[in-house]
């Protein structure tokens, strides 16, 4: 595998675009887990997920990237916002969104250690290996593979999604008859 | 582009998601942190798919499956949170101690 030095890395234009993407992504992720405003936290999740979609586009995975935009930003985040609006207690019972520092400090320590272990192992394994020049993945190629080789898992996922949505409706439905659940 | 830059971003997102899952009290925000961890997994899958030049594009296909399953997970999760909120008037996971001995 071809490797690259740091100066050559900074000379490549795609890496500047990468940094332009990665800083908002990490900032959005950071604010998602730390923000004290619940609506802002979910809207910062849009920034983080939009950054991952842009990274998929950089990697030539256009179909996955736009799927992330449509499914995550278009549907999942809206679902989060609806969940927030419904569970927002008018009494202000849920104003504290995070634990105190007795939980935060060990959690931060654990996260940093986990990140360090993954980063160390991956740098040891892959070093400065370049991604070879690649052609962007055509959506027609994705379709050919998805509906040929992976058609059975695809159908299984479809049934899981159907069952989950029916189950979600069944769980969240109001019982008008007053029967016990 | 190198492979390691994408892996590092994935690891950072995963660690932040873990931090959020541990420290958040609100059930909706815990689900949002889980979404961050799943996004980190997707970054790893897609970047290795491109790195290995997979002819079947297995990494991207699996990323699509993860996206679909994440949507299902959020749908069920929000439904459960709604039901708990209706019964307990709270979305705080620490108050769900009915089965505590």
CSV table of C-alpha atoms in Angstrom, one decimal:
chain,number,residue,atom,x,y,z
A,1,UNK,CA,0.0,0.0,0.0
A,2,UNK,CA,1.1,3.5,-0.8
A,3,UNK,CA,1.8,5.8,2.2
A,4,UNK,CA,1.8,9.5,2.5
A,5,UNK,CA,3.8,12.1,4.5
A,6,UNK,CA,2.2,14.8,6.5
A,7,UNK,CA,3.3,17.6,4.1
A,8,UNK,CA,2.0,15.8,1.1
A,9,UNK,CA,-1.2,15.2,3.0
A,10,UNK,CA,-1.7,18.9,3.5
A,11,UNK,CA,-0.9,19.5,-0.2
A,12,UNK,CA,-3.9,17.5,-1.3
A,13,UNK,CA,-7.0,19.7,-1.9
A,14,UNK,CA,-9.5,16.9,-0.9
A,15,UNK,CA,-8.0,16.9,2.6
A,16,UNK,CA,-8.8,20.6,3.1
A,17,UNK,CA,-12.3,19.9,2.1
A,18,UNK,CA,-12.2,17.0,4.6
A,19,UNK,CA,-11.1,19.3,7.4
A,20,UNK,CA,-13.8,21.8,6.4
A,21,UNK,CA,-16.3,18.9,6.9
A,22,UNK,CA,-14.8,17.3,10.0
A,23,UNK,CA,-14.7,20.3,12.3
A,24,UNK,CA,-18.4,21.1,12.1
A,25,UNK,CA,-19.1,17.4,12.4
A,26,UNK,CA,-17.2,16.9,15.6
A,27,UNK,CA,-18.5,20.2,17.0
A,28,UNK,CA,-22.1,19.2,16.3
A,29,UNK,CA,-21.5,15.8,17.9
A,30,UNK,CA,-19.9,17.4,20.9
A,31,UNK,CA,-22.8,19.8,21.4
A,32,UNK,CA,-25.3,17.0,20.8
A,33,UNK,CA,-24.1,15.2,23.9
A,34,UNK,CA,-23.4,18.3,26.1
A,35,UNK,CA,-26.0,20.9,25.2
A,36,UNK,CA,-28.4,21.9,28.0
A,37,UNK,CA,-31.2,22.8,25.5
A,38,UNK,CA,-32.9,19.7,24.4
A,39,UNK,CA,-34.1,21.1,21.0
A,40,UNK,CA,-30.6,22.5,20.3
A,41,UNK,CA,-29.1,19.2,21.1
A,42,UNK,CA,-31.2,17.5,18.4
A,43,UNK,CA,-30.6,20.2,15.9
A,44,UNK,CA,-26.8,19.9,16.5
A,45,UNK,CA,-27.4,16.2,15.6
A,46,UNK,CA,-28.4,17.4,12.2
A,47,UNK,CA,-25.0,19.1,11.8
A,48,UNK,CA,-23.1,15.9,12.8
A,49,UNK,CA,-25.2,13.7,10.5
A,50,UNK,CA,-24.9,16.1,7.7
A,51,UNK,CA,-21.1,16.0,8.1
A,52,UNK,CA,-21.2,12.2,7.9
A,53,UNK,CA,-23.3,12.5,4.7
A,54,UNK,CA,-20.7,14.8,3.2
A,55,UNK,CA,-17.9,12.4,4.1
A,56,UNK,CA,-19.8,9.6,2.3
A,57,UNK,CA,-20.0,11.8,-0.8
A,58,UNK,CA,-16.2,12.4,-0.5
A,59,UNK,CA,-15.7,8.6,-0.4
A,60,UNK,CA,-17.7,8.2,-3.6
A,61,UNK,CA,-20.7,6.7,-1.8
A,62,UNK,CA,-23.3,9.1,-3.2
A,63,UNK,CA,-26.3,6.8,-2.7
A,64,UNK,CA,-25.5,6.1,1.0
A,65,UNK,CA,-24.8,9.8,1.5
A,66,UNK,CA,-28.1,11.0,0.2
A,67,UNK,CA,-29.9,8.2,2.0
A,68,UNK,CA,-28.5,9.6,5.2
A,69,UNK,CA,-29.7,13.0,4.3
A,70,UNK,CA,-33.2,11.7,3.5
A,71,UNK,CA,-33.7,9.1,6.3
A,72,UNK,CA,-31.7,10.7,9.2
A,73,UNK,CA,-32.1,14.4,8.6
A,74,UNK,CA,-35.5,14.1,6.9
A,75,UNK,CA,-37.2,11.5,9.1
A,76,UNK,CA,-35.3,10.5,12.2
A,77,UNK,CA,-34.6,14.0,13.5
A,78,UNK,CA,-38.2,15.0,12.8
A,79,UNK,CA,-39.2,12.0,14.9
A,80,UNK,CA,-36.9,13.1,17.7
A,81,UNK,CA,-38.4,16.6,17.6
A,82,UNK,CA,-42.0,15.2,17.8
A,83,UNK,CA,-40.9,13.0,20.7
A,84,UNK,CA,-39.5,16.0,22.5
A,85,UNK,CA,-42.6,18.1,21.9
A,86,UNK,CA,-44.8,15.4,23.2
A,87,UNK,CA,-42.7,14.5,26.3
A,88,UNK,CA,-41.9,18.1,27.2
A,89,UNK,CA,-43.4,18.4,30.6
A,90,UNK,CA,-45.2,21.7,31.0
A,91,UNK,CA,-44.4,21.5,34.8
A,92,UNK,CA,-40.7,21.7,34.1
A,93,UNK,CA,-40.0,18.3,35.6
A,94,UNK,CA,-37.4,17.4,33.1
A,95,UNK,CA,-35.3,20.5,33.0
A,96,UNK,CA,-32.1,18.6,34.0
A,97,UNK,CA,-31.0,16.7,31.0
A,98,UNK,CA,-27.6,15.3,32.1
A,99,UNK,CA,-26.1,13.7,35.2
A,100,UNK,CA,-23.8,15.7,37.5
A,101,UNK,CA,-20.1,15.6,37.5
A,102,UNK,CA,-20.1,12.4,39.5
A,103,UNK,CA,-21.1,10.6,36.3
A,104,UNK,CA,-19.6,13.0,33.8
A,105,UNK,CA,-16.0,12.6,34.9
A,106,UNK,CA,-15.8,8.8,34.7
A,107,UNK,CA,-17.8,8.9,31.5
A,108,UNK,CA,-15.4,11.4,29.9
A,109,UNK,CA,-12.5,9.3,31.2
A,110,UNK,CA,-14.0,6.1,29.6
A,111,UNK,CA,-14.7,7.9,26.3
A,112,UNK,CA,-11.2,9.3,26.1
A,113,UNK,CA,-9.6,5.9,26.9
A,114,UNK,CA,-11.9,4.2,24.3
A,115,UNK,CA,-10.9,6.7,21.7
A,116,UNK,CA,-7.3,6.4,22.5
A,117,UNK,CA,-7.3,2.6,22.3
A,118,UNK,CA,-9.2,2.6,18.9
A,119,UNK,CA,-7.0,5.4,17.5
A,120,UNK,CA,-3.8,3.6,18.7
A,121,UNK,CA,-4.8,0.3,17.3
A,122,UNK,CA,-5.9,1.7,14.0
A,123,UNK,CA,-2.8,3.9,13.5
A,124,UNK,CA,-0.7,0.8,14.3
A,125,UNK,CA,-2.6,-1.2,11.7
A,126,UNK,CA,-3.0,1.2,8.9
A,127,UNK,CA,-0.5,4.0,9.5
A,128,UNK,CA,-0.5,6.5,6.6
A,129,UNK,CA,-2.0,4.1,4.0
A,130,UNK,CA,-3.5,6.0,1.1
A,131,UNK,CA,-7.0,5.3,-0.3
A,132,UNK,CA,-6.2,4.4,-3.9
A,133,UNK,CA,-7.8,6.6,-6.6
A,134,UNK,CA,-11.4,5.3,-7.0
A,135,UNK,CA,-14.4,5.7,-9.2
A,136,UNK,CA,-17.6,7.0,-7.5
A,137,UNK,CA,-20.0,4.2,-6.9
A,138,UNK,CA,-22.9,4.3,-9.4
A,139,UNK,CA,-26.4,4.0,-7.9
A,140,UNK,CA,-27.1,1.4,-10.7
A,141,UNK,CA,-24.2,-0.8,-9.4
A,142,UNK,CA,-25.6,-0.5,-5.9
A,143,UNK,CA,-29.0,-1.6,-7.2
A,144,UNK,CA,-27.6,-4.5,-9.0
A,145,UNK,CA,-25.8,-5.8,-5.9
A,146,UNK,CA,-28.7,-5.0,-3.5
A,147,UNK,CA,-31.4,-6.8,-5.5
A,148,UNK,CA,-29.2,-9.7,-6.6
A,149,UNK,CA,-26.7,-10.8,-4.1
A,150,UNK,CA,-28.3,-9.1,-1.0
A,151,UNK,CA,-32.0,-9.5,-1.9
A,152,UNK,CA,-32.8,-11.9,1.0
A,153,UNK,CA,-31.3,-9.6,3.7
A,154,UNK,CA,-33.0,-6.7,2.0
A,155,UNK,CA,-36.4,-8.3,2.3
A,156,UNK,CA,-35.7,-9.3,5.9
A,157,UNK,CA,-34.8,-5.7,6.7
A,158,UNK,CA,-38.0,-4.6,5.1
A,159,UNK,CA,-40.0,-6.9,7.3
A,160,UNK,CA,-38.2,-5.7,10.4
A,161,UNK,CA,-39.0,-2.1,9.5
A,162,UNK,CA,-42.6,-3.0,8.9
A,163,UNK,CA,-42.9,-4.9,12.2
A,164,UNK,CA,-41.1,-2.1,14.0
A,165,UNK,CA,-43.5,0.6,12.7
A,166,UNK,CA,-46.6,-1.5,13.4
A,167,UNK,CA,-45.2,-2.2,16.8
A,168,UNK,CA,-44.5,1.5,17.4
A,169,UNK,CA,-48.1,2.4,16.5
A,170,UNK,CA,-49.4,-0.4,18.7
A,171,UNK,CA,-47.3,0.7,21.7
A,172,UNK,CA,-48.0,4.4,21.4
A,173,UNK,CA,-51.7,4.1,20.6
A,174,UNK,CA,-54.0,5.6,23.2
A,175,UNK,CA,-56.4,3.1,24.9
A,176,UNK,CA,-59.8,4.7,24.6
A,177,UNK,CA,-61.6,1.8,26.1
A,178,UNK,CA,-59.7,2.3,29.3
A,179,UNK,CA,-58.5,-1.3,29.2
A,180,UNK,CA,-55.2,-2.1,31.0
A,181,UNK,CA,-52.1,-2.5,28.9
B,1,UNK,CA,-6.8,10.9,1.3
B,2,UNK,CA,-5.7,8.3,3.9
B,3,UNK,CA,-7.9,5.7,5.5
B,4,UNK,CA,-6.8,6.7,9.0
B,5,UNK,CA,-8.5,10.1,8.9
B,6,UNK,CA,-11.9,8.6,8.4
B,7,UNK,CA,-11.3,5.9,11.1
B,8,UNK,CA,-10.2,8.6,13.6
B,9,UNK,CA,-13.4,10.6,12.9
B,10,UNK,CA,-15.5,7.5,13.4
B,11,UNK,CA,-13.7,6.7,16.6
B,12,UNK,CA,-14.3,10.3,17.9
B,13,UNK,CA,-18.0,10.2,17.0
B,14,UNK,CA,-18.3,6.7,18.7
B,15,UNK,CA,-16.6,7.9,21.9
B,16,UNK,CA,-18.8,11.0,22.0
B,17,UNK,CA,-21.9,8.9,21.5
B,18,UNK,CA,-20.8,6.7,24.4
B,19,UNK,CA,-20.3,9.7,26.6
B,20,UNK,CA,-23.8,10.9,25.7
B,21,UNK,CA,-25.4,7.6,26.4
B,22,UNK,CA,-23.8,7.5,29.9
B,23,UNK,CA,-24.3,11.1,31.0
B,24,UNK,CA,-27.7,11.9,29.5
B,25,UNK,CA,-30.8,11.5,31.7
B,26,UNK,CA,-33.5,12.3,29.0
B,27,UNK,CA,-34.5,9.2,27.0
B,28,UNK,CA,-34.8,11.1,23.7
B,29,UNK,CA,-31.3,12.4,24.1
B,30,UNK,CA,-30.0,8.9,24.8
B,31,UNK,CA,-31.5,7.7,21.6
B,32,UNK,CA,-29.8,10.7,19.8
B,33,UNK,CA,-26.5,9.6,21.2
B,34,UNK,CA,-27.1,6.1,20.0
B,35,UNK,CA,-27.6,7.6,16.5
B,36,UNK,CA,-24.2,9.2,16.8
B,37,UNK,CA,-22.6,5.8,17.5
B,38,UNK,CA,-24.4,4.2,14.5
B,39,UNK,CA,-23.2,7.1,12.3
B,40,UNK,CA,-19.7,6.3,13.4
B,41,UNK,CA,-20.1,2.7,12.4
B,42,UNK,CA,-21.4,3.8,9.0
B,43,UNK,CA,-18.4,5.9,8.4
B,44,UNK,CA,-16.1,2.9,9.2
B,45,UNK,CA,-18.1,0.6,6.8
B,46,UNK,CA,-18.1,3.1,3.9
B,47,UNK,CA,-14.5,4.1,4.3
B,48,UNK,CA,-13.3,0.5,4.3
B,49,UNK,CA,-15.5,-0.3,1.4
B,50,UNK,CA,-13.7,2.4,-0.6
B,51,UNK,CA,-10.3,1.5,0.8
B,52,UNK,CA,-10.6,-2.1,-0.2
B,53,UNK,CA,-12.2,-1.3,-3.6
B,54,UNK,CA,-14.9,-4.0,-2.9
B,55,UNK,CA,-16.6,-5.0,-6.2
B,56,UNK,CA,-19.8,-6.0,-4.3
B,57,UNK,CA,-19.9,-2.7,-2.3
B,58,UNK,CA,-20.7,-4.8,0.8
B,59,UNK,CA,-19.7,-1.9,3.1
B,60,UNK,CA,-22.2,0.5,1.5
B,61,UNK,CA,-24.9,-2.1,1.5
B,62,UNK,CA,-24.4,-2.8,5.2
B,63,UNK,CA,-24.4,0.9,5.9
B,64,UNK,CA,-27.8,1.1,4.2
B,65,UNK,CA,-29.1,-1.8,6.3
B,66,UNK,CA,-27.8,0.0,9.5
B,67,UNK,CA,-29.7,3.1,8.4
B,68,UNK,CA,-32.9,1.2,7.9
B,69,UNK,CA,-32.5,-0.6,11.3
B,70,UNK,CA,-31.7,2.7,13.0
B,71,UNK,CA,-34.9,4.2,11.7
B,72,UNK,CA,-36.8,1.2,13.0
B,73,UNK,CA,-35.0,1.5,16.4
B,74,UNK,CA,-35.9,5.2,16.7
B,75,UNK,CA,-39.5,4.5,15.8
B,76,UNK,CA,-39.8,1.8,18.5
B,77,UNK,CA,-37.7,3.9,21.0
B,78,UNK,CA,-39.9,7.0,20.6
B,79,UNK,CA,-43.0,4.9,21.0
B,80,UNK,CA,-41.7,3.4,24.2
B,81,UNK,CA,-40.7,6.8,25.5
B,82,UNK,CA,-44.2,8.1,24.7
B,83,UNK,CA,-45.8,5.3,26.6
B,84,UNK,CA,-43.6,5.8,29.6
B,85,UNK,CA,-44.2,9.5,29.6
B,86,UNK,CA,-48.0,8.9,29.5
B,87,UNK,CA,-47.8,6.6,32.5
B,88,UNK,CA,-45.1,8.4,34.6
B,89,UNK,CA,-45.3,12.1,33.3
B,90,UNK,CA,-41.5,12.0,32.8
B,91,UNK,CA,-38.9,11.1,30.1
B,92,UNK,CA,-36.2,10.8,32.7
B,93,UNK,CA,-34.7,7.3,32.7
B,94,UNK,CA,-33.6,7.5,36.3
B,95,UNK,CA,-37.2,7.8,37.5
B,96,UNK,CA,-38.0,4.4,36.1
B,97,UNK,CA,-37.3,2.5,39.3
B,98,UNK,CA,-40.6,0.6,39.7
B,99,UNK,CA,-38.8,-2.8,39.6
B,100,UNK,CA,-36.0,-1.8,42.0
B,101,UNK,CA,-35.8,-4.1,45.0
